Short mmCIF file of C-alpha atoms in Angstrom, two decimals:
data_model
loop_
_atom_site.label_atom_id
_atom_site.label_comp_id
_atom_site.label_asym_id
_atom_site.label_seq_id
_atom_site.Cartn_x
_atom_site.Cartn_y
_atom_site.Cartn_z
CA MET A 1 97.18 106.95 102.74
CA ARG A 2 98.78 104.56 105.09
CA SER A 3 102.58 104.24 105.21
CA ILE A 4 103.71 100.68 104.32
CA TRP A 5 107.25 100.96 105.26
CA LYS A 6 109.65 103.17 107.19
CA GLY A 7 113.33 103.40 106.84
CA ALA A 8 115.91 106.01 105.51
CA ILE A 9 117.66 107.09 102.34
CA SER A 10 121.43 106.73 102.79
CA PHE A 11 123.27 109.32 100.50
CA GLY A 12 126.90 109.39 101.22
CA LEU A 13 127.17 110.01 104.94
CA VAL A 14 123.57 111.66 105.04
CA THR A 15 120.68 109.79 106.52
CA ILE A 16 117.12 110.95 105.64
CA PRO A 17 114.37 109.12 107.53
CA VAL A 18 111.25 108.44 105.28
CA LYS A 19 107.95 106.75 105.13
CA LEU A 20 106.94 104.81 101.92
CA TYR A 21 103.46 104.77 100.48
CA SER A 22 102.12 102.84 97.44
CA ALA A 23 101.84 105.53 94.57
CA THR A 24 99.46 103.65 92.50
CA GLU A 25 96.33 101.49 93.10
CA GLN A 26 94.65 99.01 90.58
CA LYS A 27 91.02 100.09 89.70
CA ASP A 28 89.11 97.08 88.95
CA VAL A 29 85.67 95.61 89.68
CA SER A 30 86.21 92.77 92.15
CA PHE A 31 84.08 89.45 92.21
CA HIS A 32 83.77 86.65 94.72
CA GLN A 33 83.34 83.04 93.60
CA VAL A 34 79.82 82.15 94.58
CA HIS A 35 77.39 78.94 94.30
CA ARG A 36 75.30 79.83 91.25
CA GLU A 37 72.25 78.46 92.78
CA ASP A 38 72.05 80.68 95.95
CA GLY A 39 74.84 83.12 95.80
CA GLY A 40 76.80 81.52 98.91
CA ARG A 41 80.43 82.33 99.02
CA ILE A 42 82.78 79.47 98.11
CA ARG A 43 85.28 78.71 100.66
CA TYR A 44 88.73 76.90 100.16
CA LYS A 45 90.44 74.51 102.70
CA ARG A 46 94.23 74.23 103.19
CA VAL A 47 94.57 70.42 102.94
CA CYS A 48 97.85 68.33 103.22
CA THR A 49 98.36 66.16 100.16
CA VAL A 50 100.13 63.65 102.23
CA ASP A 51 97.83 62.85 105.11
CA GLY A 52 94.64 64.69 103.83
CA GLU A 53 94.22 66.73 106.93
CA GLU A 54 93.35 70.28 107.05
CA VAL A 55 96.15 72.59 108.06
CA ALA A 56 96.05 75.50 110.11
CA TYR A 57 97.76 78.68 108.83
CA ALA A 58 99.94 78.96 111.60
CA ASP A 59 101.47 75.37 110.73
CA ILE A 60 102.24 76.31 107.13
CA ALA A 61 105.80 76.86 106.02
CA LYS A 62 107.42 77.71 102.81
CA GLY A 63 108.92 74.85 100.87
CA TYR A 64 111.25 74.55 97.71
CA GLU A 65 110.84 71.70 95.44
CA LEU A 66 114.00 69.89 94.34
CA PRO A 67 114.56 68.45 90.93
CA THR A 68 114.01 65.05 92.61
CA GLY A 69 110.71 65.91 94.00
CA ASP A 70 112.07 66.18 97.48
CA MET A 71 110.86 69.29 99.56
CA VAL A 72 113.22 71.77 101.48
CA VAL A 73 111.32 73.30 104.26
CA LEU A 74 112.31 76.85 105.26
CA THR A 75 111.01 78.56 108.39
CA ASP A 76 110.89 82.19 109.38
CA ASP A 77 114.11 81.80 111.18
CA ASP A 78 115.75 80.79 107.98
CA PHE A 79 114.72 83.87 106.28
CA ALA A 80 115.46 86.04 109.21
CA ASP A 81 119.16 85.26 108.80
CA LEU A 82 119.63 86.20 105.42
CA PRO A 83 122.00 89.08 104.69
CA LEU A 84 119.70 91.83 103.60
CA SER A 85 122.03 94.82 104.19
CA SER A 86 119.38 97.34 102.96
CA SER A 87 116.49 96.04 104.95
CA ARG A 88 115.83 99.55 106.26
CA ARG A 89 117.73 101.64 103.83
CA ILE A 90 117.42 103.02 100.49
CA ASP A 91 121.12 103.01 99.61
CA VAL A 92 122.17 105.54 96.91
CA LEU A 93 124.47 103.81 94.44
CA GLN A 94 124.98 106.25 91.69
CA PHE A 95 123.14 109.04 89.57
CA THR A 96 122.22 108.44 85.83
CA PRO A 97 120.49 110.19 83.17
CA VAL A 98 116.97 108.68 82.90
CA GLU A 99 117.08 108.14 79.36
CA GLN A 100 119.47 105.25 79.88
CA ILE A 101 117.09 103.36 81.74
CA ASP A 102 114.81 101.09 79.64
CA PRO A 103 111.22 101.31 81.02
CA ILE A 104 110.92 97.62 80.91
CA TYR A 105 112.91 97.32 84.04
CA PHE A 106 110.34 99.35 86.03
CA ALA A 107 108.14 97.21 88.34
CA LYS A 108 106.09 99.50 91.05
CA SER A 109 105.91 103.11 91.95
CA TYR A 110 106.12 104.38 95.71
CA PHE A 111 106.03 107.71 97.23
CA LEU A 112 108.61 108.82 99.92
CA GLU A 113 107.49 111.34 102.54
CA PRO A 114 110.24 112.59 104.94
CA ASP A 115 109.85 112.27 108.76
CA ALA A 116 109.79 115.63 110.42
CA GLN A 117 113.71 115.77 111.39
CA GLY A 118 114.26 114.58 107.70
CA ALA A 119 112.52 117.38 106.06
CA LYS A 120 115.46 119.62 105.49
CA PRO A 121 118.04 117.05 103.98
CA TYR A 122 114.98 115.60 102.08
CA VAL A 123 114.27 118.89 100.31
CA LEU A 124 118.06 119.40 99.72
CA LEU A 125 118.60 116.11 98.06
CA ARG A 126 115.32 116.77 96.20
CA ASP A 127 116.32 119.95 94.74
CA ALA A 128 119.68 119.02 93.98
CA LEU A 129 118.56 115.89 92.10
CA GLU A 130 116.02 117.81 90.08
CA ARG A 131 118.54 120.46 89.11
CA SER A 132 120.82 117.91 88.03
CA GLY A 133 118.50 116.20 85.47
CA GLN A 134 119.53 112.69 86.80
CA VAL A 135 117.90 109.95 88.55
CA ALA A 136 119.45 107.96 91.49
CA ILE A 137 120.06 104.27 91.06
CA VAL A 138 119.40 102.91 94.62
CA LYS A 139 119.20 99.38 96.31
CA VAL A 140 116.20 98.81 98.74
CA ALA A 141 114.77 95.65 100.35
CA LEU A 142 110.83 95.54 100.42
CA ARG A 143 108.93 92.28 101.62
CA GLN A 144 112.20 90.39 102.01
CA ARG A 145 113.03 91.00 98.37
CA GLU A 146 116.01 93.13 97.47
CA SER A 147 115.43 95.20 94.46
CA LEU A 148 117.38 97.74 92.16
CA ALA A 149 115.33 101.01 91.96
CA THR A 150 115.46 104.54 90.78
CA LEU A 151 114.66 107.74 92.92
CA ARG A 152 113.16 110.69 90.91
CA VAL A 153 111.35 113.78 91.75
CA ARG A 154 107.69 114.15 90.70
CA ASP A 155 105.50 117.09 91.98
CA GLY A 156 107.93 117.89 94.62
CA ILE A 157 107.85 114.22 96.06
CA PHE A 158 110.40 111.65 95.74
CA VAL A 159 109.20 108.60 93.74
CA LEU A 160 110.85 105.20 94.21
CA GLU A 161 110.52 102.90 91.23
CA THR A 162 111.40 99.45 91.97
CA MET A 163 113.20 97.69 89.04
CA LEU A 164 113.49 94.07 87.79
CA TRP A 165 116.95 92.34 87.96
CA PRO A 166 118.47 91.92 84.28
CA ASP A 167 118.06 88.22 84.53
CA GLU A 168 114.06 88.63 85.02
CA VAL A 169 113.61 90.43 81.80
CA ARG A 170 113.07 87.94 79.07
CA THR A 171 114.72 88.19 75.61
CA ALA A 172 112.52 88.66 72.59
CA ASP A 173 113.05 85.80 70.38
CA PHE A 174 110.57 85.50 67.53
CA PRO A 175 111.00 84.18 64.05
CA PHE A 176 110.01 87.25 62.19
CA LEU A 177 113.20 89.04 63.48
CA ASP A 178 115.19 86.83 61.24
CA GLU A 179 113.21 87.30 58.11
CA ASP A 180 114.18 89.66 55.36
CA ILE A 181 110.95 91.67 55.15
CA ASP A 182 110.99 94.29 52.14
CA LEU A 183 109.68 97.77 52.76
CA ARG A 184 109.00 100.19 49.95
CA PRO A 185 110.26 103.82 50.49
CA GLN A 186 106.73 105.09 49.83
CA GLU A 187 105.37 102.92 52.56
CA LEU A 188 107.63 103.87 55.06
CA LYS A 189 107.12 107.56 54.27
CA MET A 190 103.46 107.21 54.69
CA ALA A 191 103.82 105.57 57.97
CA GLU A 192 105.94 108.28 59.05
CA SER A 193 103.17 110.70 57.74
CA LEU A 194 100.60 108.84 59.95
CA ILE A 195 102.88 109.21 62.91
CA GLU A 196 103.34 112.75 62.32
CA THR A 197 99.58 113.28 62.00
CA MET A 198 98.89 111.66 65.34
CA VAL A 199 101.41 113.59 67.39
CA GLY A 200 100.12 115.27 70.54
CA ASP A 201 100.87 116.27 74.08
CA PHE A 202 99.86 113.26 76.36
CA ASP A 203 96.98 114.03 78.84
CA PRO A 204 96.16 110.94 80.83
CA GLY A 205 92.96 112.60 81.71
CA GLU A 206 91.71 112.20 78.16
CA TYR A 207 91.51 108.38 78.49
CA LYS A 208 89.20 106.21 80.45
CA ASP A 209 88.69 102.40 81.30
CA ALA A 210 85.65 101.85 78.95
CA TYR A 211 85.34 98.12 79.89
CA ARG A 212 85.22 98.84 83.70
CA GLU A 213 82.80 101.60 83.26
CA ALA A 214 80.32 99.11 81.10
CA LEU A 215 81.08 96.21 83.54
CA GLN A 216 79.72 98.66 86.32
CA GLU A 217 76.81 99.67 84.36
CA VAL A 218 75.86 95.88 83.92
CA ILE A 219 76.16 95.31 87.73
CA ASP A 220 74.14 98.58 88.33
CA ALA A 221 71.45 97.15 85.97
CA LYS A 222 71.42 93.72 87.90
CA VAL A 223 70.82 95.88 91.13
CA ALA A 224 68.13 97.90 89.70
CA GLY A 225 66.46 94.97 88.11
CA ARG A 226 66.65 96.46 84.72
CA GLU A 227 67.16 94.69 81.35
CA VAL A 228 70.67 94.61 80.53
CA ILE A 229 71.00 95.40 76.83
CA GLN A 230 74.52 94.08 75.42
CA ALA A 231 76.23 96.40 72.94
CA GLU A 232 77.27 94.82 69.84
CA ALA A 233 80.95 94.38 69.68
CA PRO A 234 82.51 96.22 66.68
CA ALA A 235 83.77 94.05 63.71
CA GLU A 236 87.57 93.48 64.01
CA ALA A 237 89.44 94.47 60.88
CA GLY A 238 91.77 91.79 59.33
CA PRO A 239 95.15 92.34 58.01
CA ALA A 240 95.59 94.90 55.49
CA VAL A 241 95.89 93.52 51.91
CA ASP A 242 97.07 96.92 50.53
CA LEU A 243 99.37 98.28 52.92
CA MET A 244 99.73 101.66 51.29
CA ALA A 245 95.98 102.03 50.85
CA ALA A 246 95.48 101.43 54.52
CA LEU A 247 98.25 103.68 55.52
CA ARG A 248 96.92 106.41 53.44
CA ALA A 249 93.22 105.96 54.87
CA SER A 250 94.64 105.96 58.37
CA VAL A 251 96.49 109.13 57.75
CA ASP A 252 93.21 110.82 56.25
CA ALA A 253 91.24 109.41 59.28
CA ALA A 254 93.72 110.67 61.91
CA LYS A 255 93.48 114.10 60.10
CA ARG A 256 89.69 114.20 60.34
CA GLU A 257 89.83 113.15 63.90
CA ARG A 258 92.35 115.76 64.95
CA GLU A 259 90.52 118.60 62.97
CA GLY A 260 87.22 117.68 64.78
CA VAL A 261 88.98 117.57 68.22
CA GLN A 262 90.59 121.11 67.37
CA LYS A 263 87.35 122.34 66.23
CA LYS A 264 85.54 121.20 69.39
CA LYS A 265 88.19 122.84 71.34
CA ALA A 266 87.85 126.12 69.62
CA GLU A 267 83.96 126.12 70.00
CA PRO A 268 83.03 128.66 72.93
CA LYS A 269 81.58 127.19 76.06
CA LYS A 270 77.71 127.68 76.26
CA LYS A 271 77.00 129.68 79.20
CA THR A 272 74.48 127.78 81.48
CA ARG A 273 71.59 130.13 83.05
CA LYS A 274 71.24 130.05 86.70
CA THR A 275 67.80 129.47 88.03
CA ALA A 276 66.51 131.16 91.17
#
């Protein structure tokens, strides 16, 4: 991994120099826009809407449009003069139980690695934070954007989770929330039974991106010149007419699936015979 930022954790009078790395990566099949006839790549030109001329990247600035339609042009110097006090620091503001933070605020995850001279204070803060059962609320500026973030420990490494500001989280305002929907006790009990039947320890390794795998197979088939056979999409079930019957059937199906998984796990693994 390549570090994308260097700075320091500022914890009271303690300064811990660190390097920052992206902790996640989006796995996807990427495409280019091409000409259908010959596969040639499609290129776009940056053209000014005023004079119609193509503009070099070096001559492009950021513009803020006013309600009147007028444009305020900002230069790099304008951004450089902004007061980002945390431009190279991760300022610890307070410590908070993690359950008090709604996951909707989390934006992106980063790993923090200590510089050689910062290893001891890094481990000290890491162990103390882990023993406290708290997470640190911090402020950090990345790519000219200041964010709140949390600092927590995962597998012996500090993980920085940037957060959205409160005014960036939308309010869930939907009509059905104001409706008086009557639920029968039997329906609620059956729904709770379904939840209990499907309870299990979360193992991310048990899940996979079936769409991405199928898409890659289509691409591989194209490359190999094979005929691509498209699988039929499963029929989508409509809304349940009898909610109680649907819940009961779901509980039964979940139980059968759970029993099948447990039976498969309990079966002894077949030993493969080695060939000379």
